[in-house]
Amino acid sequence: MIDSALVKIEKQPSAFSKNKNGNEAAAAMMKALVYHGPGKKSWDEKPKPAIQEPTDALVKIMKTTICGTDLHIMKGDVPTVTEGRIIGHEGVGIIEEAGTSVTSFKKGDHVLISCITSCGKCEYCKKTMYSHCEKGGWILGNLIDGTQAEYVRIPYADNSLYPIPPGTDEEALVMLSDILPTGFECGVLNGQVKPGATIAIIGAGPIGLAVLLTAQFYSPAIIIVIDQDDNRLAVAKTFGATHTINSATENAIEKVMGLTHGKGVDTAIEAVGIAATFELCEAIIGAGGHLANIGVHGKSVTLHLETLWSRNISITTRLVDTVSTPMLFKTVQAHKLDPQKLITHRFKLDQIVEAYETFGNAAKEKALKVILTN
Amino acid sequence: MIDSALVKIEKQPSAFSKNKNGNEAAAAMMKALVYHGPGKKSWDEKPKPAIQEPTDALVKIMKTTICGTDLHIMKGDVPTVTEGRIIGHEGVGIIEEAGTSVTSFKKGDHVLISCITSCGKCEYCKKTMYSHCEKGGWILGNLIDGTQAEYVRIPYADNSLYPIPPGTDEEALVMLSDILPTGFECGVLNGQVKPGATIAIIGAGPIGLAVLLTAQFYSPAIIIVIDQDDNRLAVAKTFGATHTINSATENAIEKVMGLTHGKGVDTAIEAVGIAATFELCEAIIGAGGHLANIGVHGKSVTLHLETLWSRNISITTRLVDTVSTPMLFKTVQAHKLDPQKLITHRFKLDQIVEAYETFGNAAKEKALKVILTN
Amino acid sequence: MIDSALVKIEKQPSAFSKNKNGNEAAAAMMKALVYHGPGKKSWDEKPKPAIQEPTDALVKIMKTTICGTDLHIMKGDVPTVTEGRIIGHEGVGIIEEAGTSVTSFKKGDHVLISCITSCGKCEYCKKTMYSHCEKGGWILGNLIDGTQAEYVRIPYADNSLYPIPPGTDEEALVMLSDILPTGFECGVLNGQVKPGATIAIIGAGPIGLAVLLTAQFYSPAIIIVIDQDDNRLAVAKTFGATHTINSATENAIEKVMGLTHGKGVDTAIEAVGIAATFELCEAIIGAGGHLANIGVHGKSVTLHLETLWSRNISITTRLVDTVSTPMLFKTVQAHKLDPQKLITHRFKLDQIVEAYETFGNAAKEKALKVILTN
Amino acid sequence: MIDSALVKIEKQPSAFSKNKNGNEAAAAMMKALVYHGPGKKSWDEKPKPAIQEPTDALVKIMKTTICGTDLHIMKGDVPTVTEGRIIGHEGVGIIEEAGTSVTSFKKGDHVLISCITSCGKCEYCKKTMYSHCEKGGWILGNLIDGTQAEYVRIPYADNSLYPIPPGTDEEALVMLSDILPTGFECGVLNGQVKPGATIAIIGAGPIGLAVLLTAQFYSPAIIIVIDQDDNRLAVAKTFGATHTINSATENAIEKVMGLTHGKGVDTAIEAVGIAATFELCEAIIGAGGHLANIGVHGKSVTLHLETLWSRNISITTRLVDTVSTPMLFKTVQAHKLDPQKLITHRFKLDQIVEAYETFGNAAKEKALKVILTN
């Protein structure tokens, strides 16, 4: 998930957090990471969530992680997140209780939590565009309480959870809640990566590296990764990048044009979210190419139609739909994809404040993804 | 064809215009419309062109027309067009002479001239992206002499001309040189127009109307045409628009949102070429929608990624490849498409200066396309 | 819907028809058409159905129709249909009662019933392949009681019913339960019908005519309809066929080859279900073409790979998914599609035995679709 | 290339083999493998070919190979091949002379010869369906003299040869003349192989193994290879098969169903060319799956539409177009594909009769592809 100051601002969090049975919360408490306004968070005691609708499931969190979006939330950049909200939209867990309408899961089942909630019934869900589900989308740790807690309530459980087969590495699967489908759907699928193609990935953070891993499903010939952090570029090399460019010290446009005989790349994937990196993509995209934006942009960018109008290109945007999650499961099981590679640090869940510290200083700590175990 | 100040600036006109046999031109003269620098044109005597390469054909023009691009050329907006150039990239004619390597055409054949020249051999041609042909693309009336003349030399004739079956309305076919494939490929195909869809076409000039005619190949349910000229909007209504909006007097965004229950359109097609109309498309495109740019832009535009990043949209650009020309032929022959509708005025070829006057005052003259008959 | 002796034979009808509350049925009765074994049917008094699962809806039938499949059922050709079953899988109605988990519909809503039931949760539903829904698919009037009755229970109502907007012609919509999505999805979409294409439709019964109507969404240039009934061919002409062939009196292969200059058609659509018509499609399909099978086949056919292996063709099969129903709604509302054309006879629901008589003698009665009004 | 008794039977070999200048052949001779009727071949002295059309190139063969099709030709199974024909449609070489219209190649250039000849101008070539080129297609070693010779004349050289960049392993490239594009286009592309998918390849000969290598461009999760030769199955394991089945000793259908939890495979690729293997594909294809035929069939097969009509499958056939050759080049250069793996034996070109002996006893000799060096 990637943050946005503007997404889903129309939704009423109250519609999701109302507890139909006010006094039952008194019976059970849990610990959770709570947002208390810009710059303030703490590991608090909170009421354990309860089933509210027959389509809900209550999940005991086994493992969760922290997303770049969570850092933005903590800074106060995501106005839909209000004070008192439990953060987090990734994780694996065990069904504690399933609502009466839930048919795919029962108590004790191990599940992967999708960062996107899907009702399975609305116009958008029927088009498999779950990101825009009229009742779901990105609501976890945003409009309703999330996964950085001992328990979480998952609405529309049948369509928003995935069963974990026995014997699967559950830690690795935490990467399938958000980061891998995001990189794959918004970057690789939208970028139409093809065998033999030349692609550039701008940004070697966790999302950019998720693109790098999943782009190789399609065997591109040349994979250029561009970042300003030499450590991350070194990681990218070990993950399959054929070329890396440090755009802080090298002229990225010139270097890409050199590598492509002046033609530009077939696919350019923006995984940062600022104007400079998007405009770099515009500059290196070849005729007939695909520019896939993943980054969350807080500001507009300049689109150079005066040169691009005749270049036969596509530019795409997307909030992850998590429609590829079943496929990603299969590639993990088949050892075509190793999400473990993205995990650099591990903490106990009650060390989450410390884990935020590490993840928030990613460059210094050489951190990619952290795992929190309950 | 749509003009561009920047396209193909690297090409050397001299490579195309060199006459291998300098003195033969003396033998035959013809009349042609010649560009003499910004604001200056005249109907001049010029040497009749001759075959230069074995893949060339010499075509006697029967009918031609004037494109919006030609008006830009005449203003001096297209720097690749140099003084002395014969203008024009549309028309039908009769083969006067075919080069020794030309196998598809012989003297006397009636042919449609494509605005795009294709060598049929280069990397781009093999991908059917003829617009970017390494030796062709848009060169007619740009880098080499064009069709507003009694004769024209067509390079790579086998891949750049189309045979006209006997009994076909040749006047209508002039619309297939450029305007109909441009509207169809850059607008309708790139915009992924589908049965039942809601589409908006911004700009009701000849290109916008070509989009309107060819979009109906796919039976969209709602077709909204937006322009500032009430006459053109009235024409759009008769051509199949279900709704029209005069953006000079109405709030186009509000009206489109009203027609689409606040969701925006499935496809928005930009057929003007200025920032305001492109940004209007950005404002009315629905989640999951397609914004297809046709317009030639002389300046950059503002891309509102701060709202669009999460909207699952595509934005496309394209210089027409004319890959749809054979299909358009079939739809004309089957009376699924009537290009005659676009023709409002007729002149003799030697009245071309007067025709430019009419076409240049399109709003006042209620002109769409003019036909010039040799 | 099209019948099959083999489809879903593994499903246990008892799993669907068991009434959790045995004695409540005594409280209400209704009339329905009941299958009593091969050749035997009657308009009987039956218990009014009741909600069994919270995802069910009880629908009062307003209008229904008879399908060719129902005739096969009546002959005893569909072994999954057991004695005592209420037949029918098409219709429009009004919600009488909605289960507690149903969120899209409430009592009094006008709804279209899809012939395909979709749970919205299983692996196939998530791929929008509802025809193979693990809990649904074609069950109505097959494994559970159907729509040729005063009331019908619809499982998974949220995903198996469609709201009818006020002011819509409900009679016309009955054609959207099965026949139009079947013709469109299995024939037109699978056949990849394109603007300017040449297509052949083999069979001018209701399904073939539904193909004919919806194929025109894509503006093919030449539409050849082949049948052995001159009346149906005459109807096809009025529906948009450009050419018709009576294969009983003409050499269909020769005539198609003549019309296509020896190349064969781009798309051949089989809408009968016997070996002879499928093999006719094989004989007339052009290189690079698409052969789309709709017909239900009780026997194998001969595939002439000794000629077809090198022809670059596709052959497709499909049980309708009804994924196109929302789109078809829009085209009806936009008057791009007029399903009324398919209706030739009207009866009151209690005249259904007589209606079967008419429909069963379609050629003599010149019957296409009949409407039964409750 | 795969043989066919029926392909292109309408073409007149004489149209291709006529020498415009009868007496020039006397000036130069070469050695070549000549077909002398069923069962008879020899390494003969033949006139060195000469340029016949300005679009021809004369190529000195450096390396060539033998195809399964050549074995069929030698048996007399391919009636288009007449006595006296020089066989072979694969190879790499050096341009000895380029016709006057050839612009992409000059004397001394190293080139890959495509098994498919493309004029680049006809209706089929413009659709990139080169296999059905009106003047080309599979003509080399069939309707005109081929590559198992010291020299070969290549018509339409610009569109039928590919430049070999310096430093490339030319021996490996011989596999790109036919076998790799055939496996990739007819099997992998037509079979729509996707990341995470389950695929079955029936036949582990050179073509089946070419499918196996190129299917991995798309990272399927499970790759089942079925054959009756344990040696070839062992090779398949080393090439990336996840499971192998010897259909002579195991029940292939049961085993595939066991591996796929009774669902069948997403893609089944037929690479043998007999009824039994095609019908095996029919039996194991899952709902929604793709059956891609590569094999050349001399007889019809039984298509079980009585079960398949409702399974939402596609069946495809294709003669290779070699449209993927440029992409395959890139994957070889990027070391994503190692065609060397397919080469088991090497001979000098003048040992070709012995090479046929080895290749003709593939099982005993454990032969896949042989390389013949001039």
Coordinates of C-alpha atoms in Angstrom, one line a residue, chain C:
Chain C
M1 CA -28.5 -21.8 -21.5
I2 CA -27.8 -24.8 -23.5
D3 CA -28.3 -28.2 -22.2
S4 CA -25.7 -30.9 -21.6
A5 CA -26.0 -34.4 -20.5
L6 CA -22.7 -34.2 -18.8
V7 CA -22.4 -30.9 -17.2
K8 CA -22.2 -30.8 -13.4
I9 CA -23.2 -34.4 -13.1
E10 CA -21.1 -34.6 -9.9
K11 CA -23.3 -32.2 -8.1
Q12 CA -25.9 -33.5 -5.7
P13 CA -29.3 -31.9 -6.3
S14 CA -30.2 -32.8 -2.7
A15 CA -27.6 -30.4 -1.4
F16 CA -29.6 -27.6 -3.0
S17 CA -33.2 -28.6 -2.5
K18 CA -33.2 -29.6 1.1
N19 CA -35.5 -27.5 3.2
K20 CA -34.1 -26.7 6.6
N21 CA -37.5 -26.2 8.0
G22 CA -39.7 -29.0 6.7
N23 CA -43.1 -28.0 7.9
E24 CA -43.1 -24.3 6.9
A25 CA -43.8 -25.3 3.3
A26 CA -47.2 -26.4 4.3
A27 CA -48.1 -22.7 4.9
A28 CA -47.9 -21.6 1.2
M29 CA -48.4 -23.1 -2.2
M30 CA -47.9 -21.9 -5.7
K31 CA -48.2 -23.1 -9.3
A32 CA -45.2 -24.3 -11.3
L33 CA -44.2 -26.3 -14.4
V34 CA -42.9 -29.7 -13.2
Y35 CA -40.9 -32.3 -15.1
H36 CA -42.2 -35.8 -14.4
G37 CA -39.8 -37.8 -16.5
P38 CA -39.2 -38.0 -20.3
G39 CA -42.1 -36.6 -22.2
K40 CA -44.1 -35.7 -19.1
K41 CA -44.7 -32.3 -17.6
S42 CA -47.6 -30.5 -15.9
W43 CA -48.7 -27.2 -14.4
D44 CA -48.8 -28.3 -10.8
E45 CA -49.4 -27.0 -7.3
K46 CA -46.1 -27.0 -5.5
P47 CA -44.9 -25.6 -2.1
K48 CA -43.9 -21.9 -2.5
P49 CA -40.1 -21.8 -2.0
A50 CA -38.6 -20.3 1.1
I51 CA -35.3 -18.7 2.0
Q52 CA -32.8 -21.4 3.0
E53 CA -29.6 -19.5 3.3
P54 CA -29.0 -15.9 4.4
T55 CA -27.6 -15.2 0.9
D56 CA -30.8 -16.4 -0.8
A57 CA -33.6 -14.2 -2.2
L58 CA -37.2 -15.3 -2.9
V59 CA -38.4 -13.8 -6.2
K60 CA -41.9 -13.5 -7.5
I61 CA -41.8 -14.2 -11.2
M62 CA -43.2 -11.5 -13.5
K63 CA -42.1 -12.8 -16.9
T64 CA -40.3 -15.9 -18.0
T65 CA -39.6 -17.8 -21.2
I66 CA -38.8 -21.2 -22.5
C67 CA -35.3 -22.2 -23.7
G68 CA -34.2 -24.8 -26.2
T69 CA -32.5 -26.5 -23.3
D70 CA -35.9 -26.9 -21.6
L71 CA -37.1 -28.9 -24.6
H72 CA -34.1 -31.2 -24.2
I73 CA -34.8 -31.6 -20.5
M74 CA -38.4 -32.6 -21.4
K75 CA -37.1 -35.3 -23.7
G76 CA -35.1 -36.7 -20.9
D77 CA -31.7 -35.7 -22.4
V78 CA -30.4 -34.0 -19.3
P79 CA -29.8 -36.6 -16.6
T80 CA -29.0 -34.1 -13.9
V81 CA -32.7 -33.0 -14.0
T82 CA -34.7 -35.4 -11.9
E83 CA -38.4 -36.0 -11.7
G84 CA -40.3 -33.4 -9.8
R85 CA -38.0 -30.6 -10.7
I86 CA -39.4 -27.2 -11.6
I87 CA -37.9 -26.1 -14.9
G88 CA -36.7 -22.8 -16.2
H89 CA -33.6 -20.5 -15.8
E90 CA -34.7 -17.2 -17.3
G91 CA -37.0 -14.4 -16.1
V92 CA -37.6 -11.1 -14.4
G93 CA -39.4 -10.7 -11.1
I94 CA -39.8 -8.8 -7.9
I95 CA -38.0 -9.5 -4.7
E96 CA -40.5 -11.1 -2.3
E97 CA -38.0 -11.6 0.5
A98 CA -34.2 -11.1 0.8
G99 CA -32.0 -13.3 3.1
T100 CA -30.3 -11.6 6.0
S101 CA -26.9 -11.4 4.2
V102 CA -28.3 -10.0 1.0
T103 CA -27.2 -6.3 0.8
S104 CA -27.9 -5.3 -2.8
F105 CA -31.6 -6.1 -2.9
K106 CA -34.7 -5.6 -0.7
K107 CA -38.3 -6.5 -0.9
G108 CA -40.0 -4.9 -3.9
D109 CA -37.0 -4.5 -6.0
H110 CA -37.4 -5.4 -9.7
V111 CA -34.7 -7.9 -10.8
L112 CA -33.3 -9.7 -13.7
I113 CA -32.5 -13.4 -13.0
S114 CA -29.2 -14.7 -14.4
C115 CA -29.3 -18.2 -15.8
I116 CA -25.9 -18.6 -14.0
T117 CA -25.7 -18.6 -10.2
S118 CA -22.4 -17.2 -8.8
C119 CA -21.2 -17.4 -5.2
G120 CA -18.8 -14.5 -5.8
K121 CA -16.1 -16.2 -3.6
C122 CA -14.7 -19.3 -5.2
E123 CA -11.6 -19.5 -7.4
Y124 CA -13.7 -19.5 -10.6
C125 CA -15.9 -16.6 -9.6
K126 CA -12.8 -14.6 -8.7
K127 CA -11.7 -15.2 -12.3
T128 CA -15.2 -14.0 -13.5
M129 CA -15.7 -17.5 -14.8
Y130 CA -19.1 -17.8 -13.1
S131 CA -20.2 -20.7 -15.3
H132 CA -17.8 -22.9 -13.3
C133 CA -18.7 -21.5 -9.9
E134 CA -18.0 -24.2 -7.3
K135 CA -21.4 -23.7 -5.7
G136 CA -23.4 -22.3 -8.6
G137 CA -23.0 -22.3 -12.3
W138 CA -26.1 -23.5 -14.2
I139 CA -28.2 -24.9 -11.4
L140 CA -31.6 -23.1 -11.9
G141 CA -34.2 -25.5 -13.4
N142 CA -31.5 -28.1 -13.3
L143 CA -30.1 -29.0 -9.9
I144 CA -32.6 -26.7 -8.0
D145 CA -36.1 -25.5 -8.9
G146 CA -36.3 -22.9 -11.6
T147 CA -38.2 -20.0 -12.9
Q148 CA -41.2 -21.4 -14.7
A149 CA -43.2 -20.9 -11.6
E150 CA -44.9 -18.2 -9.6
Y151 CA -41.9 -18.0 -7.3
V152 CA -38.3 -19.0 -7.3
R153 CA -35.5 -19.1 -4.7
I154 CA -32.3 -17.6 -6.0
P155 CA -29.1 -18.6 -4.1
Y156 CA -26.3 -16.0 -3.8
A157 CA -28.7 -13.3 -4.8
D158 CA -26.2 -10.4 -4.6
N159 CA -24.2 -12.0 -7.4
S160 CA -26.9 -13.7 -9.4
L161 CA -29.5 -11.0 -9.8
Y162 CA -29.4 -7.6 -11.5
P163 CA -31.4 -4.6 -10.5
I164 CA -33.8 -3.3 -13.2
P165 CA -33.9 0.5 -13.4
P166 CA -37.4 2.0 -13.4
G167 CA -38.7 2.6 -16.9
T168 CA -36.9 -0.3 -18.5
D169 CA -38.8 -2.6 -20.8
E170 CA -38.9 -5.7 -18.6
E171 CA -40.2 -8.0 -21.3
A172 CA -37.1 -7.3 -23.4
L173 CA -34.9 -8.0 -20.4
V174 CA -36.0 -11.6 -20.2
M175 CA -33.7 -12.1 -23.2
L176 CA -30.8 -11.0 -21.0
S177 CA -31.2 -13.9 -18.6
D178 CA -29.5 -16.3 -21.0
I179 CA -29.8 -16.0 -24.7
L180 CA -28.1 -12.6 -25.3
P181 CA -25.1 -13.2 -23.0
T182 CA -24.8 -16.7 -24.4
G183 CA -24.7 -15.4 -28.0
F184 CA -22.4 -12.6 -27.1
E185 CA -19.9 -14.3 -24.8
C186 CA -19.6 -17.7 -26.4
G187 CA -20.1 -16.5 -30.0
V188 CA -19.1 -12.8 -30.4
L189 CA -16.4 -12.4 -27.7
N190 CA -14.8 -15.8 -28.2
G191 CA -15.1 -15.4 -32.0
Q192 CA -13.2 -12.1 -31.7
V193 CA -15.5 -10.3 -34.1
K194 CA -13.9 -7.1 -35.3
P195 CA -14.8 -4.0 -37.3
G196 CA -14.6 -4.8 -41.0
A197 CA -14.5 -8.6 -40.5
T198 CA -16.3 -11.3 -42.3
I199 CA -18.2 -13.6 -40.1
A200 CA -20.5 -16.6 -40.5
I201 CA -23.2 -17.7 -38.1
I202 CA -24.3 -21.3 -38.5
G203 CA -27.8 -21.7 -37.0
A204 CA -30.5 -19.0 -37.1
G205 CA -32.4 -20.1 -34.0
P206 CA -32.8 -17.8 -31.0
I207 CA -29.1 -18.3 -30.1
G208 CA -27.8 -17.7 -33.6
L209 CA -30.0 -14.6 -33.9
A210 CA -28.7 -13.4 -30.5
V211 CA -25.2 -13.7 -32.0
L212 CA -26.4 -11.8 -35.0
L213 CA -27.7 -8.9 -32.9
T214 CA -24.7 -8.7 -30.7
A215 CA -22.1 -9.3 -33.3
Q216 CA -23.1 -5.9 -34.8
F217 CA -21.7 -4.2 -31.7
Y218 CA -18.4 -4.6 -33.5
S219 CA -19.4 -3.6 -37.0
P220 CA -18.3 -6.6 -39.1
A221 CA -18.5 -5.9 -42.8
I222 CA -20.0 -9.2 -43.9
I223 CA -22.3 -11.3 -41.9
I224 CA -23.3 -14.6 -43.5
V225 CA -26.1 -16.6 -41.7
I226 CA -26.5 -20.3 -42.6
D227 CA -29.6 -22.3 -41.7
Q228 CA -32.0 -24.8 -43.3
D229 CA -35.2 -22.8 -42.5
D230 CA -36.0 -20.1 -45.0
N231 CA -38.2 -18.2 -42.5
R232 CA -35.4 -17.9 -40.1
L233 CA -33.0 -16.8 -42.8
A234 CA -35.6 -14.1 -43.8
V235 CA -35.6 -13.0 -40.2
A236 CA -31.8 -12.9 -40.1
K237 CA -31.9 -10.6 -43.1
T238 CA -34.1 -8.1 -41.3
F239 CA -31.8 -8.4 -38.2
G240 CA -28.7 -7.4 -40.2
A241 CA -27.3 -10.4 -42.0
T242 CA -25.7 -9.3 -45.2
H243 CA -25.9 -12.7 -46.8
T244 CA -27.9 -15.9 -46.1
I245 CA -27.4 -19.4 -47.2
N246 CA -29.9 -22.3 -47.0
S247 CA -27.5 -25.2 -46.5
A248 CA -30.3 -27.6 -47.3
T249 CA -30.6 -26.3 -50.9
E250 CA -27.2 -24.6 -51.5
N251 CA -23.6 -25.7 -51.2
A252 CA -22.6 -23.7 -48.1
I253 CA -18.9 -24.2 -48.4
E254 CA -18.7 -23.2 -52.0
K255 CA -20.9 -20.2 -51.4
V256 CA -18.9 -18.9 -48.4
M257 CA -15.7 -19.4 -50.3
G258 CA -17.1 -17.5 -53.2
L259 CA -18.1 -14.6 -50.9
T260 CA -14.6 -14.6 -49.4
H261 CA -12.5 -14.9 -52.5
G262 CA -11.4 -18.3 -51.5
K263 CA -10.0 -17.2 -48.2
G264 CA -12.7 -18.3 -45.7
V265 CA -14.2 -16.2 -42.9
D266 CA -12.5 -14.5 -40.1
T267 CA -15.0 -15.8 -37.6
A268 CA -17.3 -18.9 -37.8
I269 CA -19.8 -19.3 -35.0
E270 CA -21.5 -22.7 -34.4
A271 CA -24.9 -22.2 -32.9
V272 CA -26.5 -25.6 -33.5
G273 CA -24.7 -28.4 -31.7
I274 CA -24.2 -31.2 -34.2
A275 CA -21.2 -32.6 -35.9
A276 CA -22.2 -31.5 -39.4
T277 CA -22.4 -27.8 -38.5
F278 CA -19.2 -27.8 -36.5
E279 CA -17.4 -29.5 -39.4
L280 CA -18.9 -26.9 -41.8
C281 CA -17.2 -24.2 -39.6
E282 CA -13.9 -26.1 -39.9
A283 CA -14.3 -26.0 -43.7
I284 CA -15.0 -22.3 -44.0
I285 CA -12.6 -20.8 -41.4
G286 CA -9.9 -18.7 -42.9
A287 CA -6.2 -18.7 -42.0
G288 CA -5.8 -16.8 -38.7
G289 CA -9.5 -17.2 -38.0
H290 CA -11.6 -18.0 -35.0
L291 CA -14.1 -20.8 -34.7
A292 CA -16.4 -20.2 -31.7
N293 CA -18.6 -23.0 -30.6
I294 CA -21.8 -22.3 -28.8
G295 CA -23.8 -25.4 -29.6
V296 CA -24.2 -28.2 -27.0
H297 CA -22.9 -31.3 -28.5
G298 CA -24.0 -34.8 -27.4
K299 CA -21.4 -36.5 -29.5
S300 CA -17.8 -36.0 -30.5
V301 CA -16.9 -34.4 -33.8
T302 CA -14.1 -34.9 -36.3
L303 CA -11.4 -32.3 -36.1
H304 CA -9.5 -32.1 -39.4
L305 CA -6.1 -31.3 -38.0
E306 CA -4.5 -32.7 -41.1
T307 CA -5.6 -29.4 -42.8
L308 CA -6.1 -27.1 -39.8
W309 CA -2.7 -27.7 -38.0
S310 CA -1.0 -25.0 -40.1
R311 CA -3.9 -22.6 -40.4
N312 CA -3.3 -20.4 -37.3
I313 CA -6.8 -20.8 -36.0
S314 CA -8.4 -20.8 -32.7
I315 CA -11.4 -23.0 -31.6
T316 CA -13.2 -22.0 -28.5
T317 CA -15.9 -23.5 -26.3
R318 CA -17.8 -21.8 -23.4
L319 CA -20.6 -22.1 -21.1
V320 CA -22.0 -18.6 -20.7
D321 CA -20.6 -16.8 -17.6
T322 CA -23.1 -13.9 -17.8
V323 CA -20.2 -11.5 -17.2
S324 CA -21.4 -9.3 -20.0
T325 CA -24.9 -8.8 -18.4
P326 CA -24.2 -5.3 -17.0
M327 CA -22.8 -4.2 -20.4
L328 CA -25.9 -5.7 -22.2
F329 CA -28.1 -3.7 -19.9
K330 CA -26.4 -0.5 -21.0
T331 CA -26.7 -1.3 -24.7
V332 CA -30.4 -2.0 -24.2
Q333 CA -30.9 1.2 -22.3
A334 CA -29.0 3.1 -25.0
H335 CA -31.1 1.5 -27.8
K336 CA -28.1 -0.1 -29.3
L337 CA -29.7 -3.5 -28.8
D338 CA -33.4 -4.3 -29.1
P339 CA -34.1 -7.7 -27.6
Q340 CA -37.8 -7.3 -28.3
K341 CA -37.0 -8.4 -31.8
L342 CA -36.6 -12.0 -30.6
I343 CA -40.0 -12.3 -29.1
T344 CA -42.7 -13.8 -31.4
H345 CA -45.3 -15.2 -29.1
R346 CA -46.9 -14.2 -25.7
F347 CA -48.8 -16.3 -23.2
K348 CA -50.0 -16.1 -19.6
L349 CA -47.9 -18.1 -17.3
D350 CA -50.7 -20.6 -16.7
Q351 CA -50.8 -21.3 -20.4
I352 CA -47.2 -22.6 -20.3
V353 CA -48.1 -26.1 -21.5
E354 CA -49.6 -24.5 -24.6
A355 CA -46.5 -22.3 -24.9
Y356 CA -44.3 -25.3 -24.9
E357 CA -46.4 -26.7 -27.8
T358 CA -45.8 -23.5 -29.8
F359 CA -42.1 -23.3 -29.0
G360 CA -41.6 -27.0 -29.6
N361 CA -42.9 -26.5 -33.2
A362 CA -40.8 -23.5 -33.8
A363 CA -40.5 -23.9 -37.6
K364 CA -44.2 -24.4 -38.2
E365 CA -45.2 -21.7 -35.7
K366 CA -42.4 -19.4 -36.9
A367 CA -41.5 -19.1 -33.2
L368 CA -38.4 -17.5 -31.8
K369 CA -38.8 -16.7 -28.1
V370 CA -42.1 -16.8 -26.2
I371 CA -42.9 -14.6 -23.2
L372 CA -44.9 -16.0 -20.3
T373 CA -46.4 -13.3 -18.0
N374 CA -47.4 -14.1 -14.4

